[in-house]
PDB file of C-alpha atoms and ligand atoms in Angstrom:
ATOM      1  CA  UNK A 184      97.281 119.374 112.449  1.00  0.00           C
ATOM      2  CA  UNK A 185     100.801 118.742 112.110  1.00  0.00           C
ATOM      3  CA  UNK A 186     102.842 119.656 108.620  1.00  0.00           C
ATOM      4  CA  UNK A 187     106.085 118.766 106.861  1.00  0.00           C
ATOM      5  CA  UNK A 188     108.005 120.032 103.972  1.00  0.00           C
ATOM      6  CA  UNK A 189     108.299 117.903 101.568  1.00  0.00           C
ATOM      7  CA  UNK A 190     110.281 119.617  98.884  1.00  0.00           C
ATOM      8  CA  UNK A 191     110.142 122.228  96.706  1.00  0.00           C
ATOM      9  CA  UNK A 192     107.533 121.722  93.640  1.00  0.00           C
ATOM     10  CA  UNK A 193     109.641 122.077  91.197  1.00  0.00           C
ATOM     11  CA  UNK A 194     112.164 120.096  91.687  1.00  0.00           C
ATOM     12  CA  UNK A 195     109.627 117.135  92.236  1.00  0.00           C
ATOM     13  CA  UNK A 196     109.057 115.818  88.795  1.00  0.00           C
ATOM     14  CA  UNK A 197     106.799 113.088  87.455  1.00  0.00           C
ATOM     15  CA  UNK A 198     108.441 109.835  88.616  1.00  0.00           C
ATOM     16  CA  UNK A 199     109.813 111.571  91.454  1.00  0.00           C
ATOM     17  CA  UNK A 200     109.121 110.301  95.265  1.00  0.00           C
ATOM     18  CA  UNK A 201     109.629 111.398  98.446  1.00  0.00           C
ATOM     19  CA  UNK A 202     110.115 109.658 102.026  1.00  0.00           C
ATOM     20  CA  UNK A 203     109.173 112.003 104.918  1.00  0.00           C
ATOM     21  CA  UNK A 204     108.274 111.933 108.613  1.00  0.00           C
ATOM     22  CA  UNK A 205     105.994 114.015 111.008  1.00  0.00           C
ATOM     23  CA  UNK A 206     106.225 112.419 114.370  1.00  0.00           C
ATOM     24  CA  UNK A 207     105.333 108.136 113.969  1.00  0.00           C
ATOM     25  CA  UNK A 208     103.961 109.009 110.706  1.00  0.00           C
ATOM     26  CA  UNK A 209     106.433 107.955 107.766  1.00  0.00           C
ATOM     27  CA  UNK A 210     104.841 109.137 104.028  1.00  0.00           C
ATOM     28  CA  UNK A 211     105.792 108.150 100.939  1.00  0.00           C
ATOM     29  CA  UNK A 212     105.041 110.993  98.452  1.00  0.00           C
ATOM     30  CA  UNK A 213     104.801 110.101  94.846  1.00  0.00           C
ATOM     31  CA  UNK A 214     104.685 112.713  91.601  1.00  0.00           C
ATOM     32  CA  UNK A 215     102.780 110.487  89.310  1.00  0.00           C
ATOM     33  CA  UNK A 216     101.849 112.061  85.629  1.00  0.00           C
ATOM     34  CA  UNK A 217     102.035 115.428  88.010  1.00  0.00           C
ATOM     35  CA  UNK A 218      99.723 114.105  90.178  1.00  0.00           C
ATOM     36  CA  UNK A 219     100.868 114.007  93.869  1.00  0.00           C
ATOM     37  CA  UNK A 220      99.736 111.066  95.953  1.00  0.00           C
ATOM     38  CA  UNK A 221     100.706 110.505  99.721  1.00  0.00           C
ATOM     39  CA  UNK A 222     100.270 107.237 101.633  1.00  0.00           C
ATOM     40  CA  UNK A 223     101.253 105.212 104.861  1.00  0.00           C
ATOM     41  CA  UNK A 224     105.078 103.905 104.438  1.00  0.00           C
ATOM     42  CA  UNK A 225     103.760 100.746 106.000  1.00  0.00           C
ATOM     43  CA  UNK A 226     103.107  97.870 104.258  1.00  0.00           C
ATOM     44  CA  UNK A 227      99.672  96.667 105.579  1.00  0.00           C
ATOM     45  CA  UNK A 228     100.944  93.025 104.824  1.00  0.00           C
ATOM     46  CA  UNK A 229     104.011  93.165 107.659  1.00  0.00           C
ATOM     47  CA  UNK A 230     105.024  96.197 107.776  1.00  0.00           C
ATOM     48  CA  UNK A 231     107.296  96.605 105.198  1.00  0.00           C
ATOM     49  CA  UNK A 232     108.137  99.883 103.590  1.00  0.00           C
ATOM     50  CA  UNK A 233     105.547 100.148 100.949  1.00  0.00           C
ATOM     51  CA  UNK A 234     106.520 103.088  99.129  1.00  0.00           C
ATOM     52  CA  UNK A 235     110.682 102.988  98.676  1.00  0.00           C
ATOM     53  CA  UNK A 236     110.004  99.634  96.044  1.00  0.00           C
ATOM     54  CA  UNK A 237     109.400  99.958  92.314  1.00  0.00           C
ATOM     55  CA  UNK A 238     106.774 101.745  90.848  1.00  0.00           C
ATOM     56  CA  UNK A 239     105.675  99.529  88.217  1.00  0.00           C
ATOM     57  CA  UNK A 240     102.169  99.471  85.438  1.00  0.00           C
ATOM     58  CA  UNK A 241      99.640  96.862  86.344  1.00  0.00           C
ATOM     59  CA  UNK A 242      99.653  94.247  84.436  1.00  0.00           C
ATOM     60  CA  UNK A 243      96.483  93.373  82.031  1.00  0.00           C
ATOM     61  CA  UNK A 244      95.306  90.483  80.288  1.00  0.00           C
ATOM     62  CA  UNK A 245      93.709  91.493  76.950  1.00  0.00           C
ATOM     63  CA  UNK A 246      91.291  88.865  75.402  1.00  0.00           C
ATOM     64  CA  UNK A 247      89.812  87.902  71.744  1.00  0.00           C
ATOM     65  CA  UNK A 248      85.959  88.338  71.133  1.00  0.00           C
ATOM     66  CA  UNK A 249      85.872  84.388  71.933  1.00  0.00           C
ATOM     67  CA  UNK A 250      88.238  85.109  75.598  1.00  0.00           C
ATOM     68  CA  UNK A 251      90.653  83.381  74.228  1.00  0.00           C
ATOM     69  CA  UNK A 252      94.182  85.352  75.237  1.00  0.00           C
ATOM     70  CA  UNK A 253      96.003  88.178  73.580  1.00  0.00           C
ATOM     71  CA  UNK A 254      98.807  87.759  76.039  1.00  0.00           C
ATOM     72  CA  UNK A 255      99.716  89.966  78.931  1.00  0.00           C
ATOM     73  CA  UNK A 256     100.296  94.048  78.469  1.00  0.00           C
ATOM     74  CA  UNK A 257     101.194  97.203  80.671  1.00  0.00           C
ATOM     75  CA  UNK A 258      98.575  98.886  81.457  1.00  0.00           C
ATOM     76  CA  UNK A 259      98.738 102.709  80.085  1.00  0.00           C
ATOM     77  CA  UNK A 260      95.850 103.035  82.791  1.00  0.00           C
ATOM     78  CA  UNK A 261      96.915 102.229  86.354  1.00  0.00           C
ATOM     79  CA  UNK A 262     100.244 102.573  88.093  1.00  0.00           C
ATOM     80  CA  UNK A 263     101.365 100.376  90.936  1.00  0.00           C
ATOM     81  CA  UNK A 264     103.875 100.287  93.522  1.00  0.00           C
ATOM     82  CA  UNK A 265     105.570  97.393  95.042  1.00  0.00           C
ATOM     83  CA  UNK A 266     106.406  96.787  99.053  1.00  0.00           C
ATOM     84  CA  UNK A 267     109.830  95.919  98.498  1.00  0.00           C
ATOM     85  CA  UNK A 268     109.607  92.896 101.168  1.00  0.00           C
ATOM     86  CA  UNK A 269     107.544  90.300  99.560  1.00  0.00           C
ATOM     87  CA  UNK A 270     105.928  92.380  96.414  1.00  0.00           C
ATOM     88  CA  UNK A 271     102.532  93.617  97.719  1.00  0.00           C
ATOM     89  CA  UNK A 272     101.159  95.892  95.071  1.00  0.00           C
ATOM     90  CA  UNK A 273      99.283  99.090  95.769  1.00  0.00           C
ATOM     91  CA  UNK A 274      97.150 101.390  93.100  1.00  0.00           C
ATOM     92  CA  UNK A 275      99.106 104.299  93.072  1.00  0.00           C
ATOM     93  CA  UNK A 276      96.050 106.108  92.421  1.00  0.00           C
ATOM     94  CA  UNK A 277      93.884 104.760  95.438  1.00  0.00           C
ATOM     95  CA  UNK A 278      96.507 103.323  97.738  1.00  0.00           C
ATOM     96  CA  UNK A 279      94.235 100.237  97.433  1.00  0.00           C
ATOM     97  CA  UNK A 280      96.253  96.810  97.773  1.00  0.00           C
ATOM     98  CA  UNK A 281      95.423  95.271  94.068  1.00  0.00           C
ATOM     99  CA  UNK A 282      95.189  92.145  95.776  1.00  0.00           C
ATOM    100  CA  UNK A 283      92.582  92.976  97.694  1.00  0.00           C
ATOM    101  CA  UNK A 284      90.695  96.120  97.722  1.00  0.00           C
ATOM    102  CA  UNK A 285      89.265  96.287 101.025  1.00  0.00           C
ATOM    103  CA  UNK A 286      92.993  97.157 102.360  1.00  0.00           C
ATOM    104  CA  UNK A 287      94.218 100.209 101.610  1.00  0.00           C
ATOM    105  CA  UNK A 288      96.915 102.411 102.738  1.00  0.00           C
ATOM    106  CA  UNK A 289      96.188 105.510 104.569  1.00  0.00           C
ATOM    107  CA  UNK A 290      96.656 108.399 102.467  1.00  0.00           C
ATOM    108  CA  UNK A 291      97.477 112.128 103.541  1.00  0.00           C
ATOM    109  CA  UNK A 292      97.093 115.475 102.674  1.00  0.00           C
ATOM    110  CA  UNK A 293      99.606 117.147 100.198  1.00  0.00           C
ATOM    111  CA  UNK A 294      99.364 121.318 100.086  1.00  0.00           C
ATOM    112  CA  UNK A 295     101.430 123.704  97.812  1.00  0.00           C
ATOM    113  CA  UNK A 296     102.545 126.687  99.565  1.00  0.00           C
ATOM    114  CA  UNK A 297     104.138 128.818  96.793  1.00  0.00           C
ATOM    115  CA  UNK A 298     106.274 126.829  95.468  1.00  0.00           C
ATOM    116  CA  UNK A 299     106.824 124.450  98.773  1.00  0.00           C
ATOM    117  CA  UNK A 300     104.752 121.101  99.035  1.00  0.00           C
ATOM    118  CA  UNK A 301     103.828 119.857 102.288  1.00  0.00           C
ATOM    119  CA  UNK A 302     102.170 117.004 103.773  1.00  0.00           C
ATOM    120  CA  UNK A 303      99.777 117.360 107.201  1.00  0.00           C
ATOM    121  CA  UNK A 304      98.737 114.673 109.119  1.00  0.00           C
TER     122      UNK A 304
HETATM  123  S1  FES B 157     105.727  93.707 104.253  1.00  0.00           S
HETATM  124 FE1  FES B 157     105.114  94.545 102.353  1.00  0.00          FE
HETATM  125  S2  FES B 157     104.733  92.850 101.126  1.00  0.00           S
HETATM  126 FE2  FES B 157     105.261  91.999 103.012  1.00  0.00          FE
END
């Protein structure tokens, strides 16, 4: 199993990413509510790079009793980011494209060593 530094824990705050490499892997590494989340850097639509575009809240359609529309909201739920190529969302969460669930990003492995975060492959 192969390791990286990532960064120091504290200085990674919520909202914060991270690009790293260990060997052909390149990870994006997201702080999200202080959550940390690790995935693939490539976009499984053409290989973009899927974590470096905006993170952004899904967005929700809220309905009436009768399904008529509310209008459209941000979700205070579910986070997304956005393959800055051509806009392919994934669930920061999940790494699942919202698109399509089946695909997914592969995620990694983040450990905190003191106060050092690394990601293994
Ligand atoms: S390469 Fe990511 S959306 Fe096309």
């Amino acid at each position: 199993m192969a390791e990286q530094f990532v960064c120091k824990a504290a200085e990674f705050k919520d909202g914060d990413r991270r690009i790293v490499r260990i060997g052909q892997h390149e990870i994006g590494v997201f702080n999200h509510q202080g959550d940390i989340y690790a995935y693939s850097n490539y976009c499984l639509h053409q290989g973009g790079p899927a974590c470096e575009g905006l993170t952004i809240a899904a967005v929700e359609e809220h309905l009436n009793e009768d399904k008529t529309s509310k209008g459209l909201f941000f979700s205070d739920k579910q986070m997304n980011f956005v393959c800055p190529w051509h806009g392919m969302e994934y669930d920061m969460k999940t790494g699942e494209c919202v698109s399509d669930r089946k695909m997914k990003l592969r995620s990694y492995k983040v450990t905190k060593k003191g106060d050092d975060l690394y990601v293994s492959v």
